[in-house]
Coordinates of C-alpha atoms and ligand atoms in Angstrom, one line a residue:
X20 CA 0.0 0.0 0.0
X21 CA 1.1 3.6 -0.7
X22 CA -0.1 6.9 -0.8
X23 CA 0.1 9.1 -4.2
X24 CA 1.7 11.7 -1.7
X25 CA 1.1 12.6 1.9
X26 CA -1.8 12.0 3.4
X27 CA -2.4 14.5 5.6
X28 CA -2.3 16.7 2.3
X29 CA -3.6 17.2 -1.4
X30 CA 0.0 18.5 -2.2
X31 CA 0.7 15.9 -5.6
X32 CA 3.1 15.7 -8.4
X33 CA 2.9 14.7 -11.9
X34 CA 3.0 11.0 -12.0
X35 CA 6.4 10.2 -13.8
X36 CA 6.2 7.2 -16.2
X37 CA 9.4 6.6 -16.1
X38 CA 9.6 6.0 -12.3
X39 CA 6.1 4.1 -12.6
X40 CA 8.0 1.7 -15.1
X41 CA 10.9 1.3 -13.2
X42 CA 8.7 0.3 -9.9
X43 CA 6.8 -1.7 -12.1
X44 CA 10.2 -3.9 -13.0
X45 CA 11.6 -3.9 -9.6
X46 CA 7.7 -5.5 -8.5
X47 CA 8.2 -8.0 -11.7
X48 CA 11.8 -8.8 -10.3
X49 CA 10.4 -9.7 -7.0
X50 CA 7.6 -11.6 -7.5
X51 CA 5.2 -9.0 -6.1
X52 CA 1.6 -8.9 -8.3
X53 CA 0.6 -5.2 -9.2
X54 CA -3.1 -6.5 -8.7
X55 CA -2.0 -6.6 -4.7
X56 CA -1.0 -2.9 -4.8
X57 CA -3.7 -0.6 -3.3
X58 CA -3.7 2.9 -2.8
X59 CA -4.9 4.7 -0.2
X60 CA -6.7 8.1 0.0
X61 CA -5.4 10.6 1.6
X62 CA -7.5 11.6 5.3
X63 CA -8.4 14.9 4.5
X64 CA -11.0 13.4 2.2
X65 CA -14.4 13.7 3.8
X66 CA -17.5 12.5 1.5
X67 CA -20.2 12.5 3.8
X68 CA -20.3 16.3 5.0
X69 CA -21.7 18.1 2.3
X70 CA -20.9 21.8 3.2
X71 CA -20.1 22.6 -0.3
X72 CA -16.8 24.2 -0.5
X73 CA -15.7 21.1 1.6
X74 CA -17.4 18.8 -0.5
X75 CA -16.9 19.9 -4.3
X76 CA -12.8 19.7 -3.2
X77 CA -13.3 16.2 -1.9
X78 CA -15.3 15.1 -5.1
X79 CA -12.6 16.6 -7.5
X80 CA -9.7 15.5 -4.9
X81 CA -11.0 12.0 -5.0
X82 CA -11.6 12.1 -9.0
X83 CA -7.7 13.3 -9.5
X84 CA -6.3 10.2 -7.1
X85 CA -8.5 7.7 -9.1
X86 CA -6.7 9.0 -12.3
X87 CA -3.5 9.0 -11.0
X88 CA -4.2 5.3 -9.9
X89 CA -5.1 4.8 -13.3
X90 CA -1.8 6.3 -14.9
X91 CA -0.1 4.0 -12.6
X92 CA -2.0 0.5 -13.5
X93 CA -3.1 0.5 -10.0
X94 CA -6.5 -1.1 -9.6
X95 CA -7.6 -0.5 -5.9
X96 CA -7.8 2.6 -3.9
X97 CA -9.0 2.4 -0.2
X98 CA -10.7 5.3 1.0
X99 CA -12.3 6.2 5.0
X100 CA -16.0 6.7 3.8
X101 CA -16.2 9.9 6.1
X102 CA -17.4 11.4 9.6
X103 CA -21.2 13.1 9.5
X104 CA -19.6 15.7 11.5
X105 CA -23.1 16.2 13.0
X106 CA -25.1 15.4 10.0
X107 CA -26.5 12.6 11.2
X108 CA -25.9 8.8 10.2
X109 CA -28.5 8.9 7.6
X110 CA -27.3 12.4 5.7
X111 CA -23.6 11.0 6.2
X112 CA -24.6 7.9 3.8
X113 CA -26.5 9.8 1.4
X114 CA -23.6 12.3 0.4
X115 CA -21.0 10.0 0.4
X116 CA -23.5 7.6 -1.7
X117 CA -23.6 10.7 -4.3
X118 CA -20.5 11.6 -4.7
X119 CA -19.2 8.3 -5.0
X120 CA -21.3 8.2 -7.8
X121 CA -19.7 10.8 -9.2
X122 CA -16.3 10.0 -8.7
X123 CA -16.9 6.5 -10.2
X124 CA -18.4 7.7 -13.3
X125 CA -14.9 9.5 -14.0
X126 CA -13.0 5.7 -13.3
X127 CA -12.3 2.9 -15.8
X128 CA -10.9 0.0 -13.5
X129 CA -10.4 1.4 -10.2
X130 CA -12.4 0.0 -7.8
X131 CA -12.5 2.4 -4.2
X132 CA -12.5 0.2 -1.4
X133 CA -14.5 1.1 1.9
X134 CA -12.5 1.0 4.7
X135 CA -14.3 -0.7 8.2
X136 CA -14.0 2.1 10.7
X137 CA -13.3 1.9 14.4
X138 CA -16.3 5.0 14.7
X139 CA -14.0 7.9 16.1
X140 CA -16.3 10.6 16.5
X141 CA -19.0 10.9 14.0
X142 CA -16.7 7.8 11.4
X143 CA -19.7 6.2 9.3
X144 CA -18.3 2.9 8.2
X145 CA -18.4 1.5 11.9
X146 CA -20.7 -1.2 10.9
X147 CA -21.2 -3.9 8.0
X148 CA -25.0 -2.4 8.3
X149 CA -23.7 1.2 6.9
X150 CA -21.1 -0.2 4.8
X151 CA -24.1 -2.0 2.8
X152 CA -26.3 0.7 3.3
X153 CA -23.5 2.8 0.9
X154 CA -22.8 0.3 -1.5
X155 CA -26.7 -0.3 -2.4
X156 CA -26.5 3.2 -3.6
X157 CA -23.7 2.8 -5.9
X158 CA -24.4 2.6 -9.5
X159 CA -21.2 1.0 -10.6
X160 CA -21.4 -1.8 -8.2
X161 CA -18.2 -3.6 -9.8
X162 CA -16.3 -0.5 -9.0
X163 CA -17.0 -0.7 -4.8
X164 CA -15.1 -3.3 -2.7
X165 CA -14.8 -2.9 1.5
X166 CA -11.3 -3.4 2.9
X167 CA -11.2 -5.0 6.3
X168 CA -9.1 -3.4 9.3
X169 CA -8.7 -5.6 12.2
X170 CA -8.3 -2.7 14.3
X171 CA -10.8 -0.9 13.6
X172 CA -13.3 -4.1 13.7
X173 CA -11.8 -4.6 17.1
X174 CA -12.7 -0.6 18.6
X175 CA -16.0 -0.4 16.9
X176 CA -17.0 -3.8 18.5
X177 CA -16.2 -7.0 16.3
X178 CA -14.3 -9.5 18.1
X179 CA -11.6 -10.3 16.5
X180 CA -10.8 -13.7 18.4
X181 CA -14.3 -15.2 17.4
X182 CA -13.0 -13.9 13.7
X183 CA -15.4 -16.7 11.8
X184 CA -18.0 -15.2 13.4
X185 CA -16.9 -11.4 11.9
X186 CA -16.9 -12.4 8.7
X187 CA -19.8 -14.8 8.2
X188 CA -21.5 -12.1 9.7
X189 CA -20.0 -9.7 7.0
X190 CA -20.6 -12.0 4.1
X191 CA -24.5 -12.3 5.1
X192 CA -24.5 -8.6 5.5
X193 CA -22.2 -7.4 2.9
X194 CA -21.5 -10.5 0.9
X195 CA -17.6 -11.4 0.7
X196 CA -17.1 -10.7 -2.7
X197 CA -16.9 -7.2 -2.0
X198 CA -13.9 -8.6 0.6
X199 CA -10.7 -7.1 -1.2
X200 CA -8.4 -5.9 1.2
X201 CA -7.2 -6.3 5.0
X202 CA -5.7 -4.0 6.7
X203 CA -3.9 -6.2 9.5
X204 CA -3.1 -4.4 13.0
X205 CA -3.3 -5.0 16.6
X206 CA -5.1 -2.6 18.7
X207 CA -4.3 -0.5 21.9
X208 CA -7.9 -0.4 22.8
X209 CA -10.2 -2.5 23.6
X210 CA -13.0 -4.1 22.3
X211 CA -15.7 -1.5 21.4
X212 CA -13.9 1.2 22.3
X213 CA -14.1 3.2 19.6
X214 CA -10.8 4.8 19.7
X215 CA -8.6 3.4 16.6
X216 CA -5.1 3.6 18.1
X217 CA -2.7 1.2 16.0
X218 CA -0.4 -1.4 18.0
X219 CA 2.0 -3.9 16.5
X220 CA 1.0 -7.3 15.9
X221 CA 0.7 -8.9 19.2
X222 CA 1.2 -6.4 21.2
X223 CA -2.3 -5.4 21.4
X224 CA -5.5 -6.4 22.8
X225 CA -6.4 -8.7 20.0
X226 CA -3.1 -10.6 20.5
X227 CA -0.8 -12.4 17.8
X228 CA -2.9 -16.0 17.5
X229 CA -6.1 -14.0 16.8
X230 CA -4.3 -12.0 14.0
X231 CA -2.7 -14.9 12.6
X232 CA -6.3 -16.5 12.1
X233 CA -6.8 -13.7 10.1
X234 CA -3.6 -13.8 8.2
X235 CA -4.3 -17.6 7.2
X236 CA -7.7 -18.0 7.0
X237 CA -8.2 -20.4 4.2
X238 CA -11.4 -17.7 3.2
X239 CA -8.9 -15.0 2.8
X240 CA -6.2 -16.8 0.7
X241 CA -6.3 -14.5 -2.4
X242 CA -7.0 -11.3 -0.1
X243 CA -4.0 -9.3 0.0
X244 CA -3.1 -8.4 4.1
X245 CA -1.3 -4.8 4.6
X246 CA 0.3 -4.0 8.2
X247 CA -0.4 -0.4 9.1
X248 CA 1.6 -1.1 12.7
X249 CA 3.4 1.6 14.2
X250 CA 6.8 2.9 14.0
X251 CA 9.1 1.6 16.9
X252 CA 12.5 3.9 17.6
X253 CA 11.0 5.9 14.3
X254 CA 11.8 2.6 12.7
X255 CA 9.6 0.6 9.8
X256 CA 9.0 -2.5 12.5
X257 CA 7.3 -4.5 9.2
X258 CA 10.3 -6.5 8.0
X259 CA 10.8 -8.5 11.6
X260 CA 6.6 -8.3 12.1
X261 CA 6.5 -10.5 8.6
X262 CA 8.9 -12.6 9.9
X263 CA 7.3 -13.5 12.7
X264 CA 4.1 -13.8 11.1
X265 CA 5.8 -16.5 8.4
X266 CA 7.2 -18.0 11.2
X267 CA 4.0 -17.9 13.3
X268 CA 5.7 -17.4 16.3
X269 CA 5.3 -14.1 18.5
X270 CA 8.6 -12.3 19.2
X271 CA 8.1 -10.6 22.3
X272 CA 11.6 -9.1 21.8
X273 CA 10.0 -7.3 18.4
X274 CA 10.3 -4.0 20.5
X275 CA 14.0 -3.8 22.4
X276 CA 15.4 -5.6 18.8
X277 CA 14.8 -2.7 16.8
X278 CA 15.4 -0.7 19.4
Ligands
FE321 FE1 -7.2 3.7 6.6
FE322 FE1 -6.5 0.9 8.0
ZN323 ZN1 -6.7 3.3 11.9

């Protein structure tokens, strides 16, 4: 997963083909399938409140990263479907319904994955209920996908350790062909918290044996997993968190090694 530029901004460059091609290469080189690539829209991004200078920006915002995701052959972009911001559930799910629509009239083969929220504040997306509830509004339903984040699912109430239980319920809700992405984390919080505060794997409240359920779930196979874990000593941690993960055994000294 990357972002077309920070996320905490709508600062963007050109898209240079040459540097596209010459990722694309290196990913051919190391076995790594573009179709497992996702993007990820930046956070200022907020769909569901409609106050219209807000809103018109997001809209056009949201059409620009969908064609820079198609300059760069990358098929999925995962997107927070917004916060009300007082609006109510009900108004929050209608705007973000519309533009949606709008923003995937402008895309060829990008699909915009809804991300599972933990429900910070007023987050719509903190059930499979309103995640459905969106996508039956979409027009150009082979376009819209959910992606999974075990955090989240953990602070907005789905527990994690009964995880067959989380996703039959989301396939009878949502239906698990719209399943393209997880976002694999542990969680500071927890359960039904509401909070959304990242933790490495198995440091958290869900714990490494839960996660690793996820990771190998013989339903999930063809999903691809992406760590979103947090920084230790201002250091990537994901390297030794995949190897433990491969290895399927914790490493509780994850923390001093990198440190
Ligand atoms: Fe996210
Ligand atoms: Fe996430
Ligand atoms: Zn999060």
């Amino acid at each position: 997963m990357f972002y077309t530029g920070a996320p905490q901004n709508t600062k963007r460059y050109k898209i240079n083909s040459d540097l596209t091609n010459l990722a694309i290469s290196k990913m051919q080189e190391e076995g790594i399938d573009l179709n497992n690539i996702i993007v990820h829209a930046p956070y200022i991004i907020n769909l569901a409140n409609s106050d219209p200078s807000k809103y018109d920006f997001s809209i056009r915002f949201l059409i620009e990263e969908v064609k820079r995701c198609e300059e760069m052959g990358i098929k999925y972009m995962v997107l927070h479907p917004g916060s009300h911001v007082g609006l109510g559930v009900d108004e929050g799910i209608n705007n973000i319904i519309y533009a949606l629509n709008v923003v995937l009239k402008e895309s060829k083969n990008v699909t915009i994955l809804l991300e599972t929220m933990a429900g910070k504040g007023t987050e719509i997306g903190r059930n499979f209920q309103e995640l459905k509830s969106i996508i039956a509004g979409i027009d150009k339903k082979e376009l819209i996908g959910v992606c999974m984040d075990t955090c989240h699912l953990n602070d907005s109430g789905y527990d994690i350790s009964n995880f067959d239980k989380v996703l039959d319920d989301f396939d009878s809700v949502i239906g698990l062909k719209y399943l393209k992405c997880i976002h694999v984390n542990d969680s500071k919080n927890p359960l039904g918290s509401g909070k959304d505060r990242h933790e490495n794997i198995g440091y958290g409240t869900i714990g490494f044996e839960n996660l690793l359920k996820v990771l190998y779930h013989e339903k999930l196979e063809n999903i691809p997993k992406i760590l979103e874990t947090p920084y230790i000593s201002d250091k990537a941690p994901y390297k030794e968190e995949i190897a433990m993960i491969r290895n399927k055994k914790f490493n509780e000294n994850l923390k001093e090694i990198i440190d």
